[in-house]
One Martini backbone bead per residue (centre of mass of N, CA, C, O) as a GRO file, in nm:
protein
  209
    1MET     BB    1   0.097   0.035   0.022
    2ALA     BB    2   0.070   0.353  -0.004
    3ALA     BB    3   0.108   0.638   0.093
    4GLU     BB    4  -0.099   0.898   0.148
    5HIS     BB    5   0.097   1.038  -0.024
    6ARG     BB    6   0.211   1.093  -0.311
    7SER     BB    7   0.467   0.891  -0.482
    8SER     BB    8   0.795   0.820  -0.574
    9GLY     BB    9   1.037   0.610  -0.756
   10LEU     BB   10   1.398   0.561  -0.746
   11ILE     BB   11   1.637   0.396  -0.962
   12LEU     BB   12   1.983   0.359  -0.956
   13ALA     BB   13   2.133   0.201  -1.273
   14GLY     BB   14   2.424   0.354  -1.397
   15GLY     BB   15   2.656   0.205  -1.310
   16ALA     BB   16   2.972   0.036  -1.370
   17SER     BB   17   3.065  -0.196  -1.170
   18ARG     BB   18   3.379  -0.227  -1.118
   19ARG     BB   19   3.413  -0.388  -0.847
   20MET     BB   20   3.231  -0.630  -0.938
   21GLY     BB   21   3.258  -0.692  -1.275
   22ARG     BB   22   2.939  -0.657  -1.297
   23ASP     BB   23   2.608  -0.624  -1.339
   24LYS     BB   24   2.414  -0.551  -1.074
   25PRO     BB   25   2.110  -0.558  -1.170
   26ALA     BB   26   2.164  -0.874  -1.284
   27LEU     BB   27   2.177  -0.996  -1.031
   28THR     BB   28   2.101  -1.314  -0.871
   29LEU     BB   29   1.831  -1.379  -0.630
   30ASP     BB   30   1.624  -1.621  -0.606
   31GLY     BB   31   1.558  -1.576  -0.934
   32ARG     BB   32   1.622  -1.259  -0.902
   33THR     BB   33   1.687  -0.957  -0.973
   34LEU     BB   34   1.777  -0.669  -0.830
   35LEU     BB   35   1.593  -0.493  -0.998
   36ASP     BB   36   1.329  -0.649  -0.954
   37ARG     BB   37   1.327  -0.638  -0.647
   38THR     BB   38   1.325  -0.328  -0.625
   39ILE     BB   39   1.066  -0.273  -0.777
   40CYS     BB   40   0.876  -0.435  -0.591
   41VAL     BB   41   0.924  -0.273  -0.334
   42LEU     BB   42   0.849   0.009  -0.438
   43ALA     BB   43   0.558  -0.062  -0.549
   44ALA     BB   44   0.452  -0.098  -0.239
   45VAL     BB   45   0.491   0.234  -0.176
   46VAL     BB   46   0.438   0.365  -0.453
   47ASP     BB   47   0.296   0.516  -0.758
   48GLU     BB   48   0.588   0.528  -0.895
   49VAL     BB   49   0.844   0.392  -1.124
   50LEU     BB   50   1.190   0.476  -1.177
   51VAL     BB   51   1.460   0.429  -1.404
   52VAL     BB   52   1.808   0.508  -1.392
   53GLY     BB   53   1.952   0.434  -1.713
   54PRO     BB   54   2.010   0.245  -1.948
   55ARG     BB   55   1.826   0.146  -2.214
   56GLN     BB   56   1.850  -0.169  -2.156
   57GLN     BB   57   1.669  -0.168  -1.899
   58ALA     BB   58   1.395  -0.181  -2.053
   59LEU     BB   59   1.416  -0.492  -2.108
   60SER     BB   60   1.426  -0.576  -1.785
   61ALA     BB   61   1.191  -0.322  -1.730
   62PRO     BB   62   0.888  -0.294  -1.878
   63GLU     BB   63   0.699  -0.187  -1.623
   64VAL     BB   64   0.887   0.067  -1.643
   65ARG     BB   65   1.040   0.367  -1.639
   66VAL     BB   66   1.313   0.472  -1.849
   67VAL     BB   67   1.592   0.686  -1.781
   68GLN     BB   68   1.825   0.930  -1.864
   69ASP     BB   69   2.081   1.113  -1.839
   70ASP     BB   70   2.150   1.454  -1.880
   71VAL     BB   71   2.442   1.414  -1.743
   72PRO     BB   72   2.728   1.304  -1.811
   73ASN     BB   73   2.931   1.179  -1.563
   74ALA     BB   74   2.758   1.248  -1.267
   75GLY     BB   75   2.649   1.018  -1.138
   76PRO     BB   76   2.422   0.997  -0.890
   77LEU     BB   77   2.348   1.297  -0.913
   78GLY     BB   78   2.255   1.278  -1.209
   79GLY     BB   79   2.037   1.064  -1.160
   80LEU     BB   80   1.868   1.228  -0.963
   81LEU     BB   81   1.804   1.460  -1.150
   82ALA     BB   82   1.660   1.302  -1.373
   83GLY     BB   83   1.436   1.191  -1.191
   84LEU     BB   84   1.319   1.455  -1.059
   85ARG     BB   85   1.236   1.577  -1.345
   86ARG     BB   86   1.012   1.314  -1.396
   87VAL     BB   87   0.838   1.323  -1.176
   88SER     BB   88   0.487   1.348  -1.042
   89CYS     BB   89   0.592   1.395  -0.752
   90SER     BB   90   0.711   1.548  -0.457
   91TYR     BB   91   0.824   1.258  -0.382
   92ALA     BB   92   1.136   1.049  -0.365
   93VAL     BB   93   1.225   0.734  -0.353
   94THR     BB   94   1.579   0.660  -0.317
   95VAL     BB   95   1.768   0.401  -0.489
   96ALA     BB   96   1.966   0.160  -0.524
   97CYS     BB   97   2.049  -0.160  -0.703
   98ASP     BB   98   2.235  -0.282  -0.429
   99LEU     BB   99   1.973  -0.392  -0.234
  100PRO     BB  100   1.887  -0.708  -0.134
  101PHE     BB  101   1.725  -0.605   0.163
  102LEU     BB  102   1.501  -0.437   0.091
  103GLU     BB  103   1.247  -0.249   0.279
  104ALA     BB  104   0.933  -0.125   0.282
  105ASN     BB  105   0.903  -0.026   0.583
  106VAL     BB  106   1.140   0.169   0.571
  107LEU     BB  107   1.038   0.349   0.339
  108ARG     BB  108   0.776   0.436   0.475
  109TYR     BB  109   0.900   0.578   0.714
  110LEU     BB  110   1.053   0.794   0.553
  111LEU     BB  111   0.810   0.907   0.396
  112ASP     BB  112   0.640   0.998   0.650
  113LEU     BB  113   0.870   1.231   0.715
  114SER     BB  114   0.881   1.437   0.458
  115PRO     BB  115   0.705   1.654   0.535
  116GLY     BB  116   0.886   1.968   0.527
  117TYR     BB  117   1.118   1.839   0.353
  118ASP     BB  118   1.389   1.778   0.132
  119ALA     BB  119   1.500   1.540   0.326
  120VAL     BB  120   1.552   1.183   0.401
  121VAL     BB  121   1.830   1.068   0.607
  122PRO     BB  122   2.012   0.815   0.687
  123ARG     BB  123   2.224   0.678   0.963
  124VAL     BB  124   2.465   0.419   0.898
  125ASP     BB  125   2.761   0.329   1.002
  126GLY     BB  126   2.846   0.644   0.972
  127GLN     BB  127   2.650   0.682   0.720
  128ASN     BB  128   2.512   0.836   0.455
  129GLN     BB  129   2.200   0.727   0.305
  130THR     BB  130   2.153   0.862  -0.004
  131LEU     BB  131   2.053   0.563  -0.145
  132HIS     BB  132   1.824   0.561   0.117
  133ALA     BB  133   1.596   0.791   0.035
  134VAL     BB  134   1.436   1.119   0.049
  135TYR     BB  135   1.308   1.348  -0.209
  136ALA     BB  136   1.244   1.645  -0.328
  137SER     BB  137   1.177   1.762  -0.640
  138SER     BB  138   1.268   2.069  -0.573
  139VAL     BB  139   1.597   2.001  -0.561
  140ASP     BB  140   1.700   2.016  -0.859
  141ALA     BB  141   1.836   2.299  -0.862
  142VAL     BB  142   2.061   2.241  -0.663
  143ILE     BB  143   2.186   2.007  -0.818
  144ALA     BB  144   2.245   2.158  -1.083
  145ARG     BB  145   2.450   2.355  -0.961
  146HIS     BB  146   2.658   2.149  -0.873
  147ILE     BB  147   2.712   2.025  -1.150
  148ALA     BB  148   2.799   2.291  -1.292
  149ARG     BB  149   3.055   2.302  -1.073
  150GLY     BB  150   3.158   1.993  -1.033
  151GLN     BB  151   2.973   1.892  -0.785
  152LEU     BB  152   2.925   1.529  -0.730
  153LYS     BB  153   2.844   1.512  -0.433
  154LEU     BB  154   2.574   1.432  -0.250
  155ASP     BB  155   2.665   1.536   0.030
  156GLY     BB  156   2.711   1.839  -0.074
  157VAL     BB  157   2.394   1.914  -0.081
  158LEU     BB  158   2.274   1.893   0.212
  159PRO     BB  159   2.345   2.181   0.342
  160GLU     BB  160   2.104   2.310   0.142
  161LEU     BB  161   1.909   2.137   0.312
  162THR     BB  162   1.619   2.011   0.461
  163VAL     BB  163   1.695   1.769   0.703
  164ARG     BB  164   1.592   1.440   0.797
  165TRP     BB  165   1.730   1.264   1.035
  166VAL     BB  166   1.812   0.901   1.067
  167ASP     BB  167   1.888   0.689   1.307
  168GLU     BB  168   1.941   0.383   1.433
  169GLY     BB  169   1.771   0.410   1.689
  170GLU     BB  170   1.507   0.489   1.550
  171LEU     BB  171   1.477   0.238   1.376
  172GLU     BB  172   1.481   0.029   1.608
  173SER     BB  173   1.241   0.150   1.769
  174ALA     BB  174   1.051   0.084   1.503
  175GLY     BB  175   1.135  -0.218   1.410
  176LEU     BB  176   1.379  -0.196   1.210
  177GLN     BB  177   1.587  -0.311   0.952
  178LEU     BB  178   1.926  -0.257   0.874
  179ARG     BB  179   1.963  -0.448   0.619
  180SER     BB  180   1.840  -0.257   0.406
  181PHE     BB  181   2.146  -0.113   0.378
  182THR     BB  182   2.268  -0.338   0.227
  183ASN     BB  183   2.543  -0.352   0.013
  184VAL     BB  184   2.690  -0.425  -0.323
  185ASN     BB  185   3.036  -0.393  -0.460
  186THR     BB  186   3.150  -0.686  -0.432
  187PRO     BB  187   3.205  -1.017  -0.442
  188ALA     BB  188   3.209  -1.042  -0.133
  189ASP     BB  189   2.938  -0.908  -0.081
  190TRP     BB  190   2.772  -1.107  -0.253
  191ASN     BB  191   2.842  -1.367  -0.100
  192ALA     BB  192   2.725  -1.269   0.171
  193ALA     BB  193   2.434  -1.227   0.069
  194ARG     BB  194   2.385  -1.520  -0.020
  195ARG     BB  195   2.420  -1.645   0.260
  196LEU     BB  196   2.194  -1.486   0.400
  197ALA     BB  197   1.966  -1.580   0.215
  198ALA     BB  198   1.998  -1.883   0.281
  199GLU     BB  199   1.931  -1.852   0.590
  200ASP     BB  200   1.625  -1.747   0.526
  201ARG     BB  201   1.535  -2.001   0.439
  202PRO     BB  202   1.336  -2.244   0.470
  203GLY     BB  203   1.515  -2.467   0.687
  204ALA     BB  204   1.759  -2.330   0.750
  205GLY     BB  205   1.974  -2.489   0.978
  206HIS     BB  206   1.783  -2.781   1.023
  207ALA     BB  207   1.952  -2.995   0.948
  208THR     BB  208   2.025  -3.337   0.954
  209HIS     BB  209   2.308  -3.591   1.023
   0.00000   0.00000   0.00000
């Protein structure tokens, strides 16, 4: 079920996946690609889902709209700008496509905090989770200015925004799982995620010998 106010979802899927060595959106976990899993989670929370990435993503995600970056080589900040310029709602839940344990209830919690703020950004493991956050579509002008100046770090935009920070303690107090923020950047990360997913399967760890 979507939140009470209409909202959009953005999946940033345009990275080069250099450290992984292969296309992260196409990685398969329990028979489904990370991109498909992410689309399904977002679709349960928001009213529309857009993927920002190469045109070929449209072939693997025909059920959603796929858009390309307006500014080449601007990284995640450029992807966020392209998405915010095209959403039809005031707020966009924005995630990377490398979050294998993304949870809808965490996204709903962040979205419910968004009215009155430019961004809702969690802080987990000492890091700003800027690609597991909510942004007002109206911040596109601020982002465009940063890109025009060659300032491409997403964290660098936040001081100019009214941000609702969400720390680990708040998330845990709300009964939310921090593993929603687990991302995979390397083959070692991916192998660890696969092991964790295997442990979650019904009957895992209960076999007798």
